[in-house]
Amino acid sequence: MLLKGIAMKFSIYRYDPDQDAKPYMQDYELPEKRVEPGMMLLDALLLLKEQDQSLSFRRSCQEGVCGSDGMNINGRNGLACMTALADLKQPVAVRPLPGLPVIRDLVVDLSQFYNQYRTAKPWLINDEPCPEVERLQTPEQREQLDGLYECILCACCSTSCPSFWWNPDKYLGPAALLQSWRFLADSRDLATEERLNDLEDPFRLFRCHTIMNCVEVCPKGLNPARAIGHIKELMVKRSL
Amino acid sequence: MSRAAQGLRAWLLQRFTAIYLGVYLVLVLAYVGYRAPLGYEQWRSLLAQPMMSISTALFTLAMLLHAWVGVRDVLMDYVHAVWLRLMLMAASALMLLASLLWVLRSLALVAALDNA
């Protein structure tokens, strides 16, 4: 679709807890002279914010690296800065990431998401004496971390996961479990037992029913469902 | 069973029982389809064979365990009031156990008929 010369219509979720009794959808229009080819949704949102300064959303790097502008776009979670306007059906419905408390408009409270991330102990645990230079890995060992370390914690996956919607306080969610596996798979990490023990209860890992929404929406093309499968596999191997 | 192991064991149990359920269903449906139509007498003598009655009893047990893990999963996902979840779990467990007893009784009756 060629965008030049077409005005774009938007329907955006608005909610200011101090003023509004309940959330509502507000229509916006971006006049055709402001629409440029190759525009991303975030560019459009920034222009709409010039029209209406009260419209709130998070953004930072604007190129899919920081993970700040995760939102629900036409029913699908994604990063506004990596979603081309040309690919979107109008009016573009923009909502906050589902399942989390809304602070204002498209800004959600990510505390539960970060709490679960913390539960996964996303750091290297190794109590052996430090080597003189650094802990080396073979290229093969390093390869194990590909597809895991790239996560930018945008929360698109966890907030598209029904298991995380129902039990965000008990189920770690795909993002945190991807990090769990990232450290289980790391040849330098020595806390395999401890990490697996943490995950063996009925909720933290086993609420995953391989619904695969996480894989479907990840803007970085990562596969948390596969990582979860690897964790289960390792757990089975350990119990035999 | 410790609380810690409940996640992995339940998950494994559901997978292993699924394999048995699948194999049994394919074999029995193929056999019954091949011999159809089966009348009362054929069903009775089929179920009176020890191989058949034991594998059917195992099938029922496997189905019961499989269904238990599934129902438990659904209740854990959606029912957050602990007392309500406990009641629903107890009711499901009771129903599943009753079904098992009913099947075992039927199999025993068939075996008794055959011996008489």
mmCIF file of C-alpha atoms in Angstrom:
data_model
loop_
_atom_site.group_PDB
_atom_site.id
_atom_site.type_symbol
_atom_site.label_atom_id
_atom_site.label_comp_id
_atom_site.label_asym_id
_atom_site.label_seq_id
_atom_site.Cartn_x
_atom_site.Cartn_y
_atom_site.Cartn_z
ATOM 1 C CA MET A 1 0.000 0.000 0.000
ATOM 2 C CA LEU A 2 1.382 3.422 -0.937
ATOM 3 C CA LEU A 3 0.853 5.808 1.930
ATOM 4 C CA LYS A 4 1.584 9.085 0.206
ATOM 5 C CA GLY A 5 -1.559 11.134 -0.070
ATOM 6 C CA ILE A 6 -3.700 9.150 2.376
ATOM 7 C CA ALA A 7 -4.776 10.429 5.763
ATOM 8 C CA MET A 8 -4.346 7.796 8.495
ATOM 9 C CA LYS A 9 -7.050 7.063 11.039
ATOM 10 C CA PHE A 10 -6.289 5.873 14.575
ATOM 11 C CA SER A 11 -8.351 4.717 17.500
ATOM 12 C CA ILE A 12 -6.295 5.004 20.673
ATOM 13 C CA TYR A 13 -6.949 3.778 24.216
ATOM 14 C CA ARG A 14 -7.140 6.684 26.642
ATOM 15 C CA TYR A 15 -7.263 6.484 30.413
ATOM 16 C CA ASP A 16 -6.211 8.966 33.050
ATOM 17 C CA PRO A 17 -7.141 7.490 36.447
ATOM 18 C CA ASP A 18 -7.208 10.982 37.992
ATOM 19 C CA GLN A 19 -9.866 12.251 35.578
ATOM 20 C CA ASP A 20 -11.632 9.374 33.813
ATOM 21 C CA ALA A 21 -14.133 7.062 35.445
ATOM 22 C CA LYS A 22 -13.219 4.389 32.916
ATOM 23 C CA PRO A 23 -11.026 3.913 29.817
ATOM 24 C CA TYR A 24 -12.298 4.914 26.372
ATOM 25 C CA MET A 25 -11.099 4.823 22.769
ATOM 26 C CA GLN A 26 -10.337 8.179 21.146
ATOM 27 C CA ASP A 27 -10.211 8.748 17.382
ATOM 28 C CA TYR A 28 -7.275 10.576 15.837
ATOM 29 C CA GLU A 29 -6.420 11.442 12.278
ATOM 30 C CA LEU A 30 -3.035 12.143 10.789
ATOM 31 C CA PRO A 31 -3.492 14.492 7.795
ATOM 32 C CA GLU A 32 -2.121 13.234 4.493
ATOM 33 C CA LYS A 33 0.586 15.880 4.259
ATOM 34 C CA ARG A 34 2.183 14.525 7.445
ATOM 35 C CA VAL A 35 2.153 10.900 6.309
ATOM 36 C CA GLU A 36 5.429 9.817 4.724
ATOM 37 C CA PRO A 37 6.464 6.567 3.060
ATOM 38 C CA GLY A 38 8.298 4.169 5.353
ATOM 39 C CA MET A 39 6.771 5.708 8.458
ATOM 40 C CA MET A 40 6.570 3.591 11.590
ATOM 41 C CA LEU A 41 3.660 3.639 14.021
ATOM 42 C CA LEU A 42 5.814 5.402 16.626
ATOM 43 C CA ASP A 43 6.508 8.269 14.197
ATOM 44 C CA ALA A 44 2.767 8.677 13.772
ATOM 45 C CA LEU A 45 2.158 8.571 17.538
ATOM 46 C CA LEU A 46 4.771 11.295 18.050
ATOM 47 C CA LEU A 47 2.977 13.479 15.458
ATOM 48 C CA LEU A 48 -0.362 12.791 17.131
ATOM 49 C CA LYS A 49 1.163 13.846 20.433
ATOM 50 C CA GLU A 50 1.883 17.232 18.823
ATOM 51 C CA GLN A 51 -1.888 17.493 18.167
ATOM 52 C CA ASP A 52 -2.833 16.290 21.650
ATOM 53 C CA GLN A 53 -0.111 16.680 24.250
ATOM 54 C CA SER A 54 -2.031 14.666 26.853
ATOM 55 C CA LEU A 55 -1.547 11.431 24.870
ATOM 56 C CA SER A 56 0.949 9.330 26.873
ATOM 57 C CA PHE A 57 3.200 6.463 25.834
ATOM 58 C CA ARG A 58 6.747 5.258 26.486
ATOM 59 C CA ARG A 59 9.484 5.405 23.895
ATOM 60 C CA SER A 60 13.202 5.890 23.857
ATOM 61 C CA CYS A 61 15.595 4.653 21.174
ATOM 62 C CA GLN A 62 12.987 4.517 18.364
ATOM 63 C CA GLU A 63 14.768 1.665 16.592
ATOM 64 C CA GLY A 64 13.736 -1.560 18.316
ATOM 65 C CA VAL A 65 16.617 -1.826 20.757
ATOM 66 C CA CYS A 66 15.335 -0.430 24.056
ATOM 67 C CA GLY A 67 11.972 -2.206 24.189
ATOM 68 C CA SER A 68 10.114 0.747 25.707
ATOM 69 C CA ASP A 69 7.264 1.105 23.227
ATOM 70 C CA GLY A 70 5.638 -2.304 23.458
ATOM 71 C CA MET A 71 1.886 -1.946 22.869
ATOM 72 C CA ASN A 72 -1.100 -3.768 21.471
ATOM 73 C CA ILE A 73 -1.476 -2.790 17.808
ATOM 74 C CA ASN A 74 -4.622 -3.950 16.006
ATOM 75 C CA GLY A 75 -4.916 -6.734 18.559
ATOM 76 C CA ARG A 76 -1.319 -7.902 18.351
ATOM 77 C CA ASN A 77 1.517 -6.998 20.713
ATOM 78 C CA GLY A 78 4.517 -5.330 19.100
ATOM 79 C CA LEU A 79 6.954 -2.449 19.182
ATOM 80 C CA ALA A 80 5.498 0.754 17.702
ATOM 81 C CA CYS A 81 8.935 1.757 16.364
ATOM 82 C CA MET A 82 9.242 -1.465 14.326
ATOM 83 C CA THR A 83 5.680 -1.631 13.029
ATOM 84 C CA ALA A 84 5.323 -0.076 9.578
ATOM 85 C CA LEU A 85 2.216 2.070 9.182
ATOM 86 C CA ALA A 86 1.767 0.734 5.661
ATOM 87 C CA ASP A 87 1.122 -2.777 6.992
ATOM 88 C CA LEU A 88 -1.682 -1.716 9.335
ATOM 89 C CA LYS A 89 -5.395 -1.856 8.678
ATOM 90 C CA GLN A 90 -7.257 1.392 9.424
ATOM 91 C CA PRO A 91 -8.389 2.677 11.792
ATOM 92 C CA VAL A 92 -5.304 1.501 13.660
ATOM 93 C CA ALA A 93 -6.438 0.368 17.114
ATOM 94 C CA VAL A 94 -3.706 1.024 19.677
ATOM 95 C CA ARG A 95 -4.091 -0.288 23.219
ATOM 96 C CA PRO A 96 -1.719 -0.799 26.168
ATOM 97 C CA LEU A 97 -0.106 -4.222 26.648
ATOM 98 C CA PRO A 98 -2.921 -6.497 27.902
ATOM 99 C CA GLY A 99 -3.225 -7.879 31.402
ATOM 100 C CA LEU A 100 -1.163 -5.297 33.307
ATOM 101 C CA PRO A 101 -2.428 -2.343 35.358
ATOM 102 C CA VAL A 102 -2.647 0.842 33.264
ATOM 103 C CA ILE A 103 -0.886 3.883 34.701
ATOM 104 C CA ARG A 104 -2.070 6.200 31.958
ATOM 105 C CA ASP A 105 -3.082 5.744 28.294
ATOM 106 C CA LEU A 106 -0.530 3.344 26.756
ATOM 107 C CA VAL A 107 1.755 3.303 29.803
ATOM 108 C CA VAL A 108 1.417 0.124 31.900
ATOM 109 C CA ASP A 109 2.814 -0.833 35.286
ATOM 110 C CA LEU A 110 5.482 -3.462 34.564
ATOM 111 C CA SER A 111 6.266 -4.302 38.228
ATOM 112 C CA GLN A 112 4.846 -7.822 37.997
ATOM 113 C CA PHE A 113 6.811 -8.447 34.830
ATOM 114 C CA TYR A 114 10.071 -7.265 36.431
ATOM 115 C CA ASN A 115 9.375 -9.196 39.641
ATOM 116 C CA GLN A 116 9.143 -12.405 37.643
ATOM 117 C CA TYR A 117 12.293 -11.466 35.742
ATOM 118 C CA ARG A 118 14.087 -11.060 39.076
ATOM 119 C CA THR A 119 12.777 -14.473 40.212
ATOM 120 C CA ALA A 120 14.642 -16.043 37.273
ATOM 121 C CA LYS A 121 17.953 -14.797 38.767
ATOM 122 C CA PRO A 122 19.156 -13.300 35.499
ATOM 123 C CA TRP A 123 22.818 -13.187 36.392
ATOM 124 C CA LEU A 124 25.766 -15.557 36.246
ATOM 125 C CA ILE A 125 26.152 -17.666 39.388
ATOM 126 C CA ASN A 126 29.660 -19.052 39.739
ATOM 127 C CA ASP A 127 31.405 -19.310 43.101
ATOM 128 C CA GLU A 128 34.670 -20.709 41.772
ATOM 129 C CA PRO A 129 37.716 -18.489 42.236
ATOM 130 C CA CYS A 130 38.010 -15.919 39.489
ATOM 131 C CA PRO A 131 40.462 -16.866 36.763
ATOM 132 C CA GLU A 132 43.308 -14.478 36.015
ATOM 133 C CA VAL A 133 41.889 -13.168 32.765
ATOM 134 C CA GLU A 134 38.288 -14.159 32.093
ATOM 135 C CA ARG A 135 35.997 -17.202 31.986
ATOM 136 C CA LEU A 136 36.470 -18.521 28.482
ATOM 137 C CA GLN A 137 33.903 -20.298 26.333
ATOM 138 C CA THR A 138 34.409 -22.333 23.193
ATOM 139 C CA PRO A 139 32.606 -20.984 20.114
ATOM 140 C CA GLU A 140 30.148 -23.894 20.494
ATOM 141 C CA GLN A 141 29.389 -22.993 24.113
ATOM 142 C CA ARG A 142 28.869 -19.379 23.096
ATOM 143 C CA GLU A 143 26.531 -20.489 20.329
ATOM 144 C CA GLN A 144 24.167 -21.947 22.946
ATOM 145 C CA LEU A 145 23.299 -18.409 24.002
ATOM 146 C CA ASP A 146 22.197 -17.257 20.552
ATOM 147 C CA GLY A 147 18.476 -16.581 20.421
ATOM 148 C CA LEU A 148 18.452 -16.032 24.203
ATOM 149 C CA TYR A 149 20.665 -13.066 25.056
ATOM 150 C CA GLU A 150 18.971 -10.814 22.449
ATOM 151 C CA CYS A 151 15.834 -10.320 24.571
ATOM 152 C CA ILE A 152 15.149 -6.618 25.211
ATOM 153 C CA LEU A 153 12.480 -7.156 27.905
ATOM 154 C CA CYS A 154 9.762 -5.310 25.991
ATOM 155 C CA ALA A 155 7.128 -7.569 27.656
ATOM 156 C CA CYS A 156 5.289 -8.218 24.374
ATOM 157 C CA CYS A 157 5.518 -11.997 24.919
ATOM 158 C CA SER A 158 4.526 -12.256 28.574
ATOM 159 C CA THR A 159 1.577 -9.901 28.141
ATOM 160 C CA SER A 160 0.283 -11.942 25.187
ATOM 161 C CA CYS A 161 0.413 -15.168 27.218
ATOM 162 C CA PRO A 162 -2.948 -16.282 28.708
ATOM 163 C CA SER A 163 -1.149 -18.235 31.438
ATOM 164 C CA PHE A 164 0.593 -15.006 32.470
ATOM 165 C CA TRP A 165 -2.733 -13.113 32.371
ATOM 166 C CA TRP A 166 -4.332 -15.580 34.802
ATOM 167 C CA ASN A 167 -1.373 -16.014 37.171
ATOM 168 C CA PRO A 168 1.074 -13.101 36.772
ATOM 169 C CA ASP A 169 2.061 -13.418 40.429
ATOM 170 C CA LYS A 170 2.901 -17.142 40.283
ATOM 171 C CA TYR A 171 3.834 -17.988 36.685
ATOM 172 C CA LEU A 172 7.172 -16.541 35.516
ATOM 173 C CA GLY A 173 5.966 -15.919 31.977
ATOM 174 C CA PRO A 174 7.858 -16.459 28.703
ATOM 175 C CA ALA A 175 10.299 -13.532 29.045
ATOM 176 C CA ALA A 176 11.572 -14.585 32.474
ATOM 177 C CA LEU A 177 11.695 -18.261 31.476
ATOM 178 C CA LEU A 178 13.731 -17.390 28.370
ATOM 179 C CA GLN A 179 16.245 -15.757 30.748
ATOM 180 C CA SER A 180 16.102 -18.795 33.029
ATOM 181 C CA TRP A 181 17.186 -20.960 30.128
ATOM 182 C CA ARG A 182 19.736 -18.358 29.003
ATOM 183 C CA PHE A 183 21.621 -18.933 32.287
ATOM 184 C CA LEU A 184 20.944 -22.686 32.476
ATOM 185 C CA ALA A 185 22.462 -22.979 28.997
ATOM 186 C CA ASP A 186 25.516 -20.895 29.921
ATOM 187 C CA SER A 187 28.631 -23.069 30.336
ATOM 188 C CA ARG A 188 29.998 -20.617 32.939
ATOM 189 C CA ASP A 189 26.938 -20.810 35.204
ATOM 190 C CA LEU A 190 27.159 -23.397 38.001
ATOM 191 C CA ALA A 191 23.743 -23.025 39.625
ATOM 192 C CA THR A 192 21.857 -25.511 37.429
ATOM 193 C CA GLU A 193 20.491 -27.466 40.427
ATOM 194 C CA GLU A 194 19.352 -24.357 42.267
ATOM 195 C CA ARG A 195 17.744 -22.892 39.147
ATOM 196 C CA LEU A 196 15.850 -26.108 38.343
ATOM 197 C CA ASN A 197 14.710 -26.502 41.967
ATOM 198 C CA ASP A 198 13.260 -23.001 41.802
ATOM 199 C CA LEU A 199 11.183 -23.953 38.775
ATOM 200 C CA GLU A 200 9.844 -27.360 39.737
ATOM 201 C CA ASP A 201 6.638 -26.295 41.460
ATOM 202 C CA PRO A 202 3.278 -26.492 39.606
ATOM 203 C CA PHE A 203 3.131 -22.758 38.805
ATOM 204 C CA ARG A 204 6.446 -21.095 38.006
ATOM 205 C CA LEU A 205 7.251 -23.117 34.876
ATOM 206 C CA PHE A 206 4.438 -25.595 34.416
ATOM 207 C CA ARG A 207 1.655 -23.091 33.742
ATOM 208 C CA CYS A 208 3.088 -22.991 30.206
ATOM 209 C CA HIS A 209 0.658 -24.925 28.005
ATOM 210 C CA THR A 210 2.604 -24.219 24.789
ATOM 211 C CA ILE A 211 0.011 -21.742 23.556
ATOM 212 C CA MET A 212 2.908 -20.133 21.611
ATOM 213 C CA ASN A 213 1.577 -16.559 21.559
ATOM 214 C CA CYS A 214 5.023 -15.577 22.841
ATOM 215 C CA VAL A 215 6.736 -16.928 19.720
ATOM 216 C CA GLU A 216 4.097 -15.339 17.519
ATOM 217 C CA VAL A 217 4.618 -11.787 18.817
ATOM 218 C CA CYS A 218 8.322 -11.507 19.767
ATOM 219 C CA PRO A 219 9.626 -8.451 17.848
ATOM 220 C CA LYS A 220 13.140 -9.890 17.967
ATOM 221 C CA GLY A 221 12.052 -13.244 16.537
ATOM 222 C CA LEU A 222 13.034 -15.203 19.666
ATOM 223 C CA ASN A 223 11.410 -18.455 20.765
ATOM 224 C CA PRO A 224 10.557 -18.606 24.492
ATOM 225 C CA ALA A 225 8.431 -21.739 23.969
ATOM 226 C CA ARG A 226 11.496 -23.636 22.763
ATOM 227 C CA ALA A 227 13.511 -22.375 25.742
ATOM 228 C CA ILE A 228 10.758 -23.629 28.073
ATOM 229 C CA GLY A 229 10.881 -26.988 26.290
ATOM 230 C CA HIS A 230 14.654 -27.140 26.911
ATOM 231 C CA ILE A 231 14.133 -26.426 30.626
ATOM 232 C CA LYS A 232 11.575 -29.250 30.892
ATOM 233 C CA GLU A 233 13.933 -31.581 29.037
ATOM 234 C CA LEU A 234 16.799 -30.749 31.405
ATOM 235 C CA MET A 235 14.494 -31.293 34.375
ATOM 236 C CA VAL A 236 13.469 -34.731 33.109
ATOM 237 C CA LYS A 237 17.119 -35.695 32.468
ATOM 238 C CA ARG A 238 18.030 -34.634 35.990
ATOM 239 C CA SER A 239 15.208 -36.642 37.584
ATOM 240 C CA LEU A 240 16.222 -39.879 35.815
ATOM 241 C CA MET B 1 4.851 -36.198 46.973
ATOM 242 C CA SER B 2 6.642 -32.962 47.745
ATOM 243 C CA ARG B 3 5.113 -29.784 46.419
ATOM 244 C CA ALA B 4 8.285 -29.103 44.471
ATOM 245 C CA ALA B 5 7.964 -32.249 42.368
ATOM 246 C CA GLN B 6 4.266 -31.830 41.568
ATOM 247 C CA GLY B 7 4.895 -29.736 38.500
ATOM 248 C CA LEU B 8 7.301 -32.058 36.723
ATOM 249 C CA ARG B 9 5.600 -35.319 37.795
ATOM 250 C CA ALA B 10 2.142 -34.196 36.764
ATOM 251 C CA TRP B 11 3.471 -33.001 33.425
ATOM 252 C CA LEU B 12 5.336 -36.264 32.782
ATOM 253 C CA LEU B 13 2.347 -38.342 33.900
ATOM 254 C CA GLN B 14 0.114 -36.553 31.428
ATOM 255 C CA ARG B 15 2.575 -37.206 28.583
ATOM 256 C CA PHE B 16 3.124 -40.891 29.344
ATOM 257 C CA THR B 17 -0.566 -41.640 29.818
ATOM 258 C CA ALA B 18 -1.242 -39.823 26.526
ATOM 259 C CA ILE B 19 1.027 -42.288 24.708
ATOM 260 C CA TYR B 20 -0.824 -45.286 26.184
ATOM 261 C CA LEU B 21 -4.235 -43.742 25.482
ATOM 262 C CA GLY B 22 -3.227 -43.094 21.873
ATOM 263 C CA VAL B 23 -1.860 -46.574 21.234
ATOM 264 C CA TYR B 24 -4.846 -48.314 22.886
ATOM 265 C CA LEU B 25 -7.403 -46.211 21.031
ATOM 266 C CA VAL B 26 -5.819 -46.750 17.619
ATOM 267 C CA LEU B 27 -5.480 -50.524 18.102
ATOM 268 C CA VAL B 28 -8.932 -51.096 19.598
ATOM 269 C CA LEU B 29 -10.731 -48.829 17.137
ATOM 270 C CA ALA B 30 -8.945 -50.535 14.237
ATOM 271 C CA TYR B 31 -9.891 -53.979 15.576
ATOM 272 C CA VAL B 32 -13.504 -53.050 16.284
ATOM 273 C CA GLY B 33 -13.779 -51.293 12.920
ATOM 274 C CA TYR B 34 -12.387 -54.345 11.171
ATOM 275 C CA ARG B 35 -14.782 -56.752 12.935
ATOM 276 C CA ALA B 36 -17.842 -54.455 12.842
ATOM 277 C CA PRO B 37 -20.691 -54.713 13.428
ATOM 278 C CA LEU B 38 -20.164 -56.234 16.876
ATOM 279 C CA GLY B 39 -23.199 -57.542 18.742
ATOM 280 C CA TYR B 40 -23.608 -58.028 22.499
ATOM 281 C CA GLU B 41 -22.116 -61.529 22.427
ATOM 282 C CA GLN B 42 -18.987 -60.427 20.527
ATOM 283 C CA TRP B 43 -18.416 -57.467 22.869
ATOM 284 C CA ARG B 44 -18.815 -59.705 25.891
ATOM 285 C CA SER B 45 -16.376 -62.324 24.683
ATOM 286 C CA LEU B 46 -13.919 -59.639 23.530
ATOM 287 C CA LEU B 47 -13.922 -58.020 26.965
ATOM 288 C CA ALA B 48 -13.702 -61.392 28.703
ATOM 289 C CA GLN B 49 -10.248 -62.049 27.186
ATOM 290 C CA PRO B 50 -7.642 -61.357 29.898
ATOM 291 C CA MET B 51 -5.435 -59.312 27.538
ATOM 292 C CA MET B 52 -8.370 -57.132 26.594
ATOM 293 C CA SER B 53 -9.777 -56.695 30.075
ATOM 294 C CA ILE B 54 -6.380 -55.882 31.609
ATOM 295 C CA SER B 55 -5.486 -53.405 28.891
ATOM 296 C CA THR B 56 -8.935 -51.816 29.225
ATOM 297 C CA ALA B 57 -8.549 -51.509 32.988
ATOM 298 C CA LEU B 58 -5.138 -49.887 32.394
ATOM 299 C CA PHE B 59 -6.693 -47.634 29.780
ATOM 300 C CA THR B 60 -9.284 -46.457 32.274
ATOM 301 C CA LEU B 61 -6.631 -45.816 34.889
ATOM 302 C CA ALA B 62 -4.465 -43.919 32.398
ATOM 303 C CA MET B 63 -7.453 -41.874 31.262
ATOM 304 C CA LEU B 64 -8.292 -41.075 34.868
ATOM 305 C CA LEU B 65 -4.762 -39.839 35.620
ATOM 306 C CA HIS B 66 -4.587 -37.943 32.337
ATOM 307 C CA ALA B 67 -7.935 -36.264 32.947
ATOM 308 C CA TRP B 68 -6.970 -35.464 36.531
ATOM 309 C CA VAL B 69 -3.851 -33.550 35.459
ATOM 310 C CA GLY B 70 -5.857 -31.717 32.780
ATOM 311 C CA VAL B 71 -8.720 -30.743 35.079
ATOM 312 C CA ARG B 72 -6.241 -29.717 37.780
ATOM 313 C CA ASP B 73 -4.440 -27.517 35.236
ATOM 314 C CA VAL B 74 -7.663 -25.792 34.182
ATOM 315 C CA LEU B 75 -8.690 -25.225 37.808
ATOM 316 C CA MET B 76 -5.234 -23.875 38.723
ATOM 317 C CA ASP B 77 -5.343 -21.501 35.759
ATOM 318 C CA TYR B 78 -8.827 -20.091 36.229
ATOM 319 C CA VAL B 79 -10.099 -20.698 39.762
ATOM 320 C CA HIS B 80 -8.164 -18.521 42.178
ATOM 321 C CA ALA B 81 -10.322 -18.775 45.305
ATOM 322 C CA VAL B 82 -8.554 -21.574 47.163
ATOM 323 C CA TRP B 83 -11.624 -23.045 48.891
ATOM 324 C CA LEU B 84 -13.584 -23.122 45.620
ATOM 325 C CA ARG B 85 -10.641 -24.727 43.813
ATOM 326 C CA LEU B 86 -10.377 -27.344 46.540
ATOM 327 C CA MET B 87 -14.106 -28.151 46.289
ATOM 328 C CA LEU B 88 -13.986 -28.425 42.491
ATOM 329 C CA MET B 89 -10.844 -30.569 42.638
ATOM 330 C CA ALA B 90 -12.445 -32.871 45.203
ATOM 331 C CA ALA B 91 -15.614 -33.152 43.094
ATOM 332 C CA SER B 92 -13.584 -33.984 39.952
ATOM 333 C CA ALA B 93 -11.478 -36.535 41.823
ATOM 334 C CA LEU B 94 -14.633 -38.180 43.182
ATOM 335 C CA MET B 95 -16.216 -38.339 39.738
ATOM 336 C CA LEU B 96 -13.071 -39.800 38.171
ATOM 337 C CA LEU B 97 -12.727 -42.409 40.915
ATOM 338 C CA ALA B 98 -16.395 -43.375 40.563
ATOM 339 C CA SER B 99 -15.877 -43.852 36.806
ATOM 340 C CA LEU B 100 -12.887 -46.090 37.462
ATOM 341 C CA LEU B 101 -14.836 -48.241 39.921
ATOM 342 C CA TRP B 102 -17.753 -48.484 37.473
ATOM 343 C CA VAL B 103 -15.475 -49.728 34.649
ATOM 344 C CA LEU B 104 -13.675 -52.196 36.917
ATOM 345 C CA ARG B 105 -17.047 -53.527 38.123
ATOM 346 C CA SER B 106 -18.253 -53.981 34.537
ATOM 347 C CA LEU B 107 -15.055 -55.824 33.613
ATOM 348 C CA ALA B 108 -15.398 -58.075 36.667
ATOM 349 C CA LEU B 109 -19.021 -58.834 35.751
ATOM 350 C CA VAL B 110 -18.021 -59.778 32.215
ATOM 351 C CA ALA B 111 -15.262 -62.030 33.523
ATOM 352 C CA ALA B 112 -17.705 -63.676 35.959
ATOM 353 C CA LEU B 113 -20.268 -64.238 33.182
ATOM 354 C CA ASP B 114 -17.599 -65.858 31.044
ATOM 355 C CA ASN B 115 -16.542 -68.246 33.816
ATOM 356 C CA ALA B 116 -20.112 -69.240 34.650
#
